[in-house]
Amino acid sequence: MNSICIRPAQPEDLETIVAFINALAHYEHLEDQVVGNPEELKEHLFGPPRSGRPPVEAVLAEMNQLPVGIAIFFPNYSTFEMKAGLYLEDIFVLPEYRNQGVGRSLFQYLAEIAVERDYGRFEWRVLDWNDMAISFYQRMGAEVLPDWYTCRITGENLKQLAYPGDSGT
């Protein structure tokens, strides 16, 4: 049996992290939405921390010293609980390493972080068509909330909301 090692990502992992992000986008049929700059990601992950921590963190899962999975997360906040929480932005395990405990190990590592930091929640989103992931999350004890929708404003709409009278000139 292969042992799974979960470790915080390091600056030298940037190329691997970007490869995982692209693989996840391919899996989710969202390749056209990967428009970020790897150098900015590097700054966010490994630049000078703000308030004691970087704004976003990543951990890698390895088997036999090969990267096989990733989780990218950051703190959020619950006003009802009046506590910070851990928000999982992305988790991805290479297809050939699924069903070997890698995903569970990543989730367990993140749960440990949440408990150690006294976070009140550990949350994430899942695409409604991803039945395999939904089933996995439910087996781990997650409640899939049916009554919440993701709302998003990006690009030009975000600029229009911020500066309603500005025509961009």
Coordinates of N, CA and C in Angstrom, one line a residue:
M1 N 0.8 -1.2 0.0 CA 0.0 0.0 0.0 C 0.9 1.2 0.0
N2 N 0.6 2.2 -0.8 CA 1.3 3.5 -0.9 C 0.9 4.4 0.3
S3 N 1.9 5.0 0.9 CA 1.6 5.9 1.9 C 1.3 7.3 1.3
I4 N 0.4 8.0 1.9 CA 0.0 9.4 1.4 C 0.7 10.4 2.4
C5 N 1.3 11.4 1.8 CA 1.9 12.4 2.6 C 1.2 13.7 2.2
I6 N 0.7 14.5 3.2 CA 0.1 15.8 2.9 C 1.1 16.8 3.5
R7 N 1.4 17.8 2.7 CA 2.3 18.8 3.2 C 2.0 20.2 2.6
P8 N 2.3 21.3 3.3 CA 2.1 22.6 2.8 C 2.9 22.8 1.5
A9 N 2.3 23.5 0.6 CA 3.0 23.8 -0.7 C 4.1 24.8 -0.4
Q10 N 5.2 24.7 -1.2 CA 6.3 25.6 -1.1 C 6.5 26.3 -2.5
P11 N 7.2 27.4 -2.5 CA 7.4 28.2 -3.7 C 7.9 27.4 -4.9
E12 N 8.7 26.4 -4.7 CA 9.2 25.6 -5.8 C 8.1 24.7 -6.3
D13 N 6.9 24.6 -5.7 CA 5.8 23.8 -6.2 C 4.9 24.6 -7.1
L14 N 5.2 25.8 -7.4 CA 4.3 26.7 -8.2 C 3.9 26.0 -9.5
E15 N 4.8 25.5 -10.3 CA 4.5 24.9 -11.6 C 3.5 23.7 -11.4
T16 N 3.7 22.9 -10.4 CA 2.8 21.8 -10.1 C 1.4 22.3 -9.7
I17 N 1.4 23.4 -8.9 CA 0.1 23.9 -8.5 C -0.7 24.4 -9.7
V18 N 0.0 25.1 -10.6 CA -0.7 25.6 -11.8 C -1.1 24.4 -12.7
A19 N -0.3 23.4 -12.8 CA -0.7 22.2 -13.5 C -2.0 21.6 -12.9
F20 N -2.1 21.5 -11.6 CA -3.3 21.0 -11.0 C -4.5 21.9 -11.2
I21 N -4.3 23.2 -11.2 CA -5.4 24.1 -11.5 C -5.9 23.9 -12.9
N22 N -5.0 23.7 -13.8 CA -5.4 23.5 -15.2 C -6.1 22.1 -15.4
A23 N -5.6 21.1 -14.7 CA -6.3 19.8 -14.7 C -7.7 19.8 -14.1
L24 N -7.8 20.6 -13.0 CA -9.2 20.7 -12.4 C -10.1 21.5 -13.4
A25 N -9.6 22.5 -14.0 CA -10.4 23.3 -15.0 C -10.8 22.4 -16.1
H26 N -9.9 21.5 -16.6 CA -10.3 20.6 -17.7 C -11.4 19.6 -17.2
Y27 N -11.2 19.1 -16.0 CA -12.2 18.1 -15.5 C -13.6 18.8 -15.4
E28 N -13.6 20.1 -15.0 CA -14.9 20.8 -14.8 C -15.4 21.5 -16.1
H29 N -14.7 21.3 -17.2 CA -15.0 21.9 -18.5 C -15.0 23.4 -18.4
L30 N -14.0 23.9 -17.6 CA -13.9 25.4 -17.4 C -12.6 25.9 -17.8
E31 N -11.9 25.3 -18.8 CA -10.6 25.7 -19.2 C -10.5 27.2 -19.5
D32 N -11.6 27.7 -20.2 CA -11.6 29.1 -20.6 C -11.6 30.1 -19.4
Q33 N -11.9 29.6 -18.2 CA -11.9 30.5 -17.1 C -10.6 30.6 -16.3
V34 N -9.6 29.8 -16.7 CA -8.3 30.0 -16.1 C -7.6 31.1 -16.8
V35 N -7.7 32.3 -16.2 CA -7.1 33.5 -16.9 C -6.1 34.2 -15.9
G36 N -5.8 33.6 -14.8 CA -4.9 34.2 -13.8 C -3.5 34.2 -14.2
N37 N -2.7 34.9 -13.4 CA -1.3 35.0 -13.7 C -0.6 34.2 -12.6
P38 N 0.2 33.2 -13.0 CA 1.0 32.4 -12.0 C 1.8 33.2 -11.1
E39 N 2.4 34.3 -11.5 CA 3.2 35.1 -10.6 C 2.4 35.7 -9.5
E40 N 1.2 36.1 -9.9 CA 0.3 36.7 -8.8 C -0.1 35.6 -7.8
L41 N -0.4 34.4 -8.4 CA -0.7 33.3 -7.5 C 0.5 33.0 -6.5
K42 N 1.7 33.0 -7.1 CA 2.9 32.8 -6.2 C 2.9 33.9 -5.1
E43 N 2.7 35.1 -5.4 CA 2.7 36.2 -4.4 C 1.6 35.9 -3.4
H44 N 0.4 35.5 -3.8 CA -0.7 35.3 -2.9 C -0.4 34.1 -1.9
L45 N 0.2 33.0 -2.5 CA 0.5 31.8 -1.7 C 1.8 32.0 -0.8
F46 N 2.8 32.7 -1.4 CA 4.1 32.6 -0.7 C 4.7 34.0 -0.4
G47 N 4.0 35.1 -0.7 CA 4.5 36.4 -0.5 C 4.4 36.7 1.0
P48 N 4.7 38.0 1.4 CA 4.6 38.3 2.8 C 3.2 38.2 3.3
P49 N 3.1 37.5 4.5 CA 1.7 37.3 5.0 C 1.1 38.5 5.5
R50 N -0.2 38.6 5.4 CA -1.0 39.7 5.9 C -1.7 39.1 7.2
S51 N -1.7 39.8 8.2 CA -2.3 39.4 9.5 C -1.8 38.0 9.9
G52 N -0.6 37.7 9.7 CA 0.0 36.5 10.2 C 0.0 35.3 9.2
R53 N -0.9 35.4 8.2 CA -1.0 34.3 7.2 C -1.1 34.8 5.8
P54 N -0.7 34.0 4.8 CA -0.9 34.5 3.4 C -2.5 34.5 3.2
P55 N -2.9 35.2 2.2 CA -4.4 35.3 1.9 C -4.9 34.0 1.4
V56 N -4.1 33.1 0.9 CA -4.5 31.8 0.4 C -3.4 30.8 0.6
E57 N -3.8 29.6 0.9 CA -2.8 28.5 1.2 C -3.1 27.3 0.3
A58 N -2.1 26.5 0.2 CA -2.2 25.2 -0.6 C -1.5 24.1 0.1
V59 N -2.0 22.9 0.0 CA -1.3 21.7 0.5 C -1.3 20.7 -0.7
L60 N -0.3 20.0 -0.7 CA -0.1 18.9 -1.8 C -0.2 17.6 -1.1
A61 N -0.8 16.7 -1.8 CA -0.8 15.2 -1.5 C 0.2 14.5 -2.3
E62 N 1.0 13.7 -1.7 CA 2.1 13.0 -2.5 C 2.0 11.5 -2.1
M63 N 2.3 10.7 -3.2 CA 2.4 9.3 -3.0 C 3.8 8.9 -3.6
N64 N 4.6 8.3 -2.9 CA 6.0 7.9 -3.4 C 6.7 9.2 -3.9
Q65 N 6.5 10.3 -3.2 CA 7.1 11.6 -3.5 C 6.6 12.2 -4.8
L66 N 5.6 11.7 -5.3 CA 5.0 12.3 -6.5 C 3.7 13.1 -6.1
P67 N 3.6 14.3 -6.6 CA 2.3 15.0 -6.3 C 1.1 14.4 -7.0
V68 N 0.1 14.1 -6.2 CA -1.1 13.4 -6.8 C -2.4 14.2 -6.5
G69 N -2.3 15.2 -5.7 CA -3.5 16.0 -5.3 C -3.2 17.3 -4.7
I70 N -4.2 18.2 -4.7 CA -4.0 19.5 -4.1 C -5.3 20.0 -3.5
A71 N -5.1 20.8 -2.5 CA -6.2 21.6 -1.9 C -5.7 23.0 -1.8
I72 N -6.6 24.0 -2.2 CA -6.3 25.4 -2.1 C -7.4 26.0 -1.2
F73 N -7.1 26.7 -0.2 CA -8.1 27.2 0.8 C -7.7 28.5 1.4
F74 N -8.6 29.2 2.0 CA -8.4 30.4 2.7 C -9.4 30.6 3.8
P75 N -9.2 31.6 4.7 CA -10.2 31.8 5.8 C -11.4 32.6 5.2
N76 N -12.5 32.3 5.8 CA -13.7 33.1 5.6 C -14.3 33.4 7.0
Y77 N -15.5 34.0 7.0 CA -16.0 34.4 8.3 C -17.5 34.2 8.4
S78 N -17.9 33.7 9.5 CA -19.3 33.5 9.8 C -19.8 34.5 10.8
T79 N -20.7 35.4 10.4 CA -21.2 36.4 11.4 C -22.1 35.7 12.4
F80 N -22.8 34.7 12.0 CA -23.7 34.0 12.9 C -22.9 33.3 14.0
E81 N -21.8 32.6 13.6 CA -20.9 31.9 14.6 C -19.9 32.9 15.2
M82 N -19.7 34.0 14.6 CA -18.8 35.0 15.0 C -17.4 34.4 15.2
K83 N -17.0 33.6 14.1 CA -15.7 32.9 14.1 C -15.3 32.9 12.6
A84 N -14.0 32.8 12.5 CA -13.4 32.5 11.2 C -13.8 31.0 10.8
G85 N -13.7 30.8 9.5 CA -13.8 29.4 9.0 C -12.8 29.1 7.9
L86 N -12.8 27.9 7.5 CA -11.9 27.5 6.4 C -12.7 27.3 5.2
Y87 N -12.4 28.0 4.1 CA -13.1 27.8 2.9 C -12.2 27.1 1.9
L88 N -12.6 25.9 1.4 CA -11.9 25.2 0.4 C -12.3 25.6 -1.0
E89 N -11.3 26.3 -1.6 CA -11.6 26.8 -3.0 C -11.6 25.7 -4.0
D90 N -10.5 24.9 -3.9 CA -10.4 23.8 -4.9 C -9.7 22.6 -4.2
I91 N -10.2 21.4 -4.6 CA -9.5 20.2 -4.3 C -9.5 19.4 -5.6
F92 N -8.4 18.7 -5.8 CA -8.3 17.9 -7.0 C -7.3 16.8 -6.8
V93 N -7.7 15.6 -7.2 CA -6.8 14.4 -7.1 C -6.7 13.9 -8.6
L94 N -5.5 13.6 -9.0 CA -5.4 13.0 -10.3 C -6.2 11.8 -10.5
P95 N -6.9 11.6 -11.6 CA -7.8 10.5 -11.8 C -7.2 9.1 -11.4
E96 N -6.0 8.9 -11.8 CA -5.4 7.5 -11.5 C -5.1 7.3 -10.1
Y97 N -5.3 8.3 -9.2 CA -5.0 8.1 -7.8 C -6.3 8.3 -6.9
R98 N -7.4 8.3 -7.6 CA -8.7 8.4 -6.9 C -9.0 7.0 -6.3
N99 N -9.8 7.1 -5.2 CA -10.2 5.8 -4.5 C -9.1 5.1 -3.8
Q100 N -8.1 5.9 -3.5 CA -6.9 5.4 -2.8 C -6.7 6.1 -1.4
G101 N -7.7 6.9 -1.0 CA -7.5 7.6 0.2 C -6.9 9.0 0.2
V102 N -6.6 9.5 -1.0 CA -5.9 10.8 -1.2 C -6.9 11.9 -0.8
G103 N -8.1 11.9 -1.4 CA -9.0 12.9 -1.1 C -9.4 13.0 0.4
R104 N -9.6 11.8 1.0 CA -9.9 11.8 2.4 C -8.8 12.3 3.2
S105 N -7.5 12.0 2.8 CA -6.4 12.5 3.6 C -6.3 14.0 3.5
L106 N -6.6 14.6 2.3 CA -6.6 16.0 2.1 C -7.6 16.7 3.0
F107 N -8.8 16.1 3.0 CA -9.9 16.6 3.9 C -9.6 16.5 5.3
Q108 N -9.0 15.4 5.7 CA -8.6 15.2 7.1 C -7.6 16.3 7.6
Y109 N -6.6 16.5 6.7 CA -5.5 17.5 7.0 C -6.2 18.9 7.1
L110 N -7.1 19.2 6.2 CA -7.7 20.5 6.3 C -8.6 20.6 7.6
A111 N -9.3 19.6 7.9 CA -10.1 19.5 9.2 C -9.2 19.8 10.4
E112 N -8.0 19.2 10.4 CA -7.1 19.4 11.5 C -6.7 20.9 11.6
I113 N -6.4 21.5 10.4 CA -6.1 22.9 10.4 C -7.3 23.7 11.0
A114 N -8.5 23.4 10.5 CA -9.6 24.2 11.0 C -9.8 24.0 12.5
V115 N -9.6 22.8 13.1 CA -9.7 22.6 14.5 C -8.6 23.4 15.2
E116 N -7.4 23.2 14.8 CA -6.2 23.8 15.4 C -6.4 25.4 15.4
R117 N -7.0 26.0 14.4 CA -7.1 27.4 14.3 C -8.4 27.9 15.0
D118 N -9.1 27.0 15.6 CA -10.4 27.3 16.2 C -11.4 27.9 15.2
Y119 N -11.4 27.4 14.0 CA -12.4 27.8 13.0 C -13.8 27.2 13.3
G120 N -14.8 27.9 13.0 CA -16.2 27.4 13.3 C -16.7 26.5 12.2
R121 N -16.2 26.6 11.0 CA -16.7 25.9 9.8 C -15.6 25.5 8.9
F122 N -16.0 24.5 8.1 CA -15.1 24.1 6.9 C -16.1 23.9 5.8
E123 N -16.0 24.8 4.8 CA -17.0 24.8 3.7 C -16.4 24.8 2.4
W124 N -17.2 24.4 1.4 CA -16.8 24.4 0.0 C -18.0 24.3 -0.9
R125 N -17.8 24.5 -2.2 CA -18.9 24.3 -3.1 C -18.6 23.1 -4.0
V126 N -19.7 22.6 -4.6 CA -19.5 21.5 -5.5 C -20.5 21.7 -6.7
L127 N -20.0 21.4 -7.9 CA -20.9 21.5 -9.1 C -22.0 20.5 -9.0
D128 N -23.2 20.9 -9.3 CA -24.4 20.1 -9.2 C -24.4 18.8 -10.0
W129 N -23.6 18.8 -11.0 CA -23.5 17.6 -11.9 C -22.4 16.6 -11.4
N130 N -21.6 17.0 -10.4 CA -20.5 16.1 -10.0 C -21.0 15.1 -8.9
D131 N -21.8 14.2 -9.3 CA -22.3 13.2 -8.4 C -21.3 12.4 -7.6
M132 N -20.2 12.1 -8.3 CA -19.1 11.3 -7.6 C -18.6 12.1 -6.4
A133 N -18.3 13.4 -6.6 CA -17.8 14.3 -5.6 C -18.8 14.4 -4.5
I134 N -20.1 14.7 -4.8 CA -21.1 14.8 -3.8 C -21.3 13.6 -3.0
S135 N -21.2 12.4 -3.6 CA -21.3 11.2 -2.8 C -20.1 11.1 -1.8
F136 N -18.9 11.4 -2.3 CA -17.7 11.4 -1.5 C -17.8 12.3 -0.3
Y137 N -18.3 13.5 -0.6 CA -18.4 14.5 0.5 C -19.5 14.0 1.6
Q138 N -20.5 13.5 1.1 CA -21.6 13.0 2.0 C -21.1 11.8 2.9
R139 N -20.2 10.9 2.3 CA -19.7 9.8 3.0 C -18.7 10.3 4.1
M140 N -18.2 11.5 4.0 CA -17.3 12.1 5.0 C -18.1 12.8 6.0
G141 N -19.4 12.9 5.9 CA -20.2 13.6 6.8 C -20.7 15.0 6.5
A142 N -20.4 15.4 5.2 CA -20.7 16.8 4.8 C -22.2 16.8 4.5
E143 N -22.8 18.0 4.8 CA -24.2 18.2 4.4 C -24.1 19.1 3.2
V144 N -24.8 18.6 2.1 CA -24.8 19.4 0.9 C -26.1 20.3 1.0
L145 N -25.9 21.6 1.0 CA -26.9 22.5 1.3 C -27.7 22.8 0.0
P146 N -29.0 22.5 -0.1 CA -29.7 22.6 -1.4 C -30.2 24.1 -1.5
D147 N -30.2 24.9 -0.5 CA -30.9 26.1 -0.6 C -30.0 27.4 -0.7
W148 N -28.8 27.2 -1.2 CA -27.9 28.3 -1.4 C -27.4 28.3 -2.8
Y149 N -27.3 29.4 -3.4 CA -26.8 29.6 -4.7 C -25.5 30.4 -4.7
T150 N -24.6 30.2 -5.6 CA -23.5 31.0 -5.7 C -23.8 32.2 -6.6
C151 N -23.5 33.4 -6.1 CA -23.7 34.7 -6.9 C -22.3 35.2 -7.1
R152 N -22.1 35.8 -8.3 CA -20.8 36.3 -8.7 C -20.9 37.4 -9.6
I153 N -20.0 38.4 -9.4 CA -19.9 39.6 -10.3 C -18.4 39.6 -10.7
T154 N -18.1 39.7 -12.0 CA -16.7 39.7 -12.4 C -16.6 40.7 -13.6
G155 N -15.3 40.9 -13.9 CA -15.0 41.7 -15.1 C -15.7 43.0 -15.2
E156 N -16.3 43.3 -16.4 CA -16.9 44.6 -16.7 C -18.1 44.9 -15.7
N157 N -18.8 43.9 -15.4 CA -20.0 44.1 -14.5 C -19.5 44.5 -13.1
L158 N -18.4 44.0 -12.7 CA -17.8 44.4 -11.4 C -17.3 45.9 -11.5
K159 N -16.7 46.2 -12.5 CA -16.3 47.6 -12.7 C -17.5 48.6 -12.8
Q160 N -18.5 48.1 -13.5 CA -19.7 49.0 -13.6 C -20.4 49.2 -12.2
L161 N -20.4 48.1 -11.4 CA -21.0 48.2 -10.1 C -20.1 49.2 -9.2
A162 N -18.8 49.0 -9.3 CA -17.9 49.9 -8.5 C -18.0 51.3 -8.9
Y163 N -18.0 51.6 -10.2 CA -18.0 52.9 -10.8 C -19.1 53.1 -11.8
P164 N -20.3 53.3 -11.4 CA -21.5 53.2 -12.3 C -21.5 54.3 -13.4
G165 N -20.9 55.5 -13.1 CA -21.0 56.5 -14.2 C -19.7 56.5 -15.1
D166 N -18.8 55.6 -14.8 CA -17.5 55.7 -15.5 C -17.7 54.9 -16.8
S167 N -17.4 55.5 -17.9 CA -17.5 54.8 -19.2 C -16.2 54.2 -19.7
G168 N -15.2 54.2 -18.7 CA -13.9 53.6 -19.1 C -13.0 54.5 -19.8
T169 N -13.3 55.8 -19.9 CA -12.4 56.7 -20.5 C -11.6 57.6 -19.6

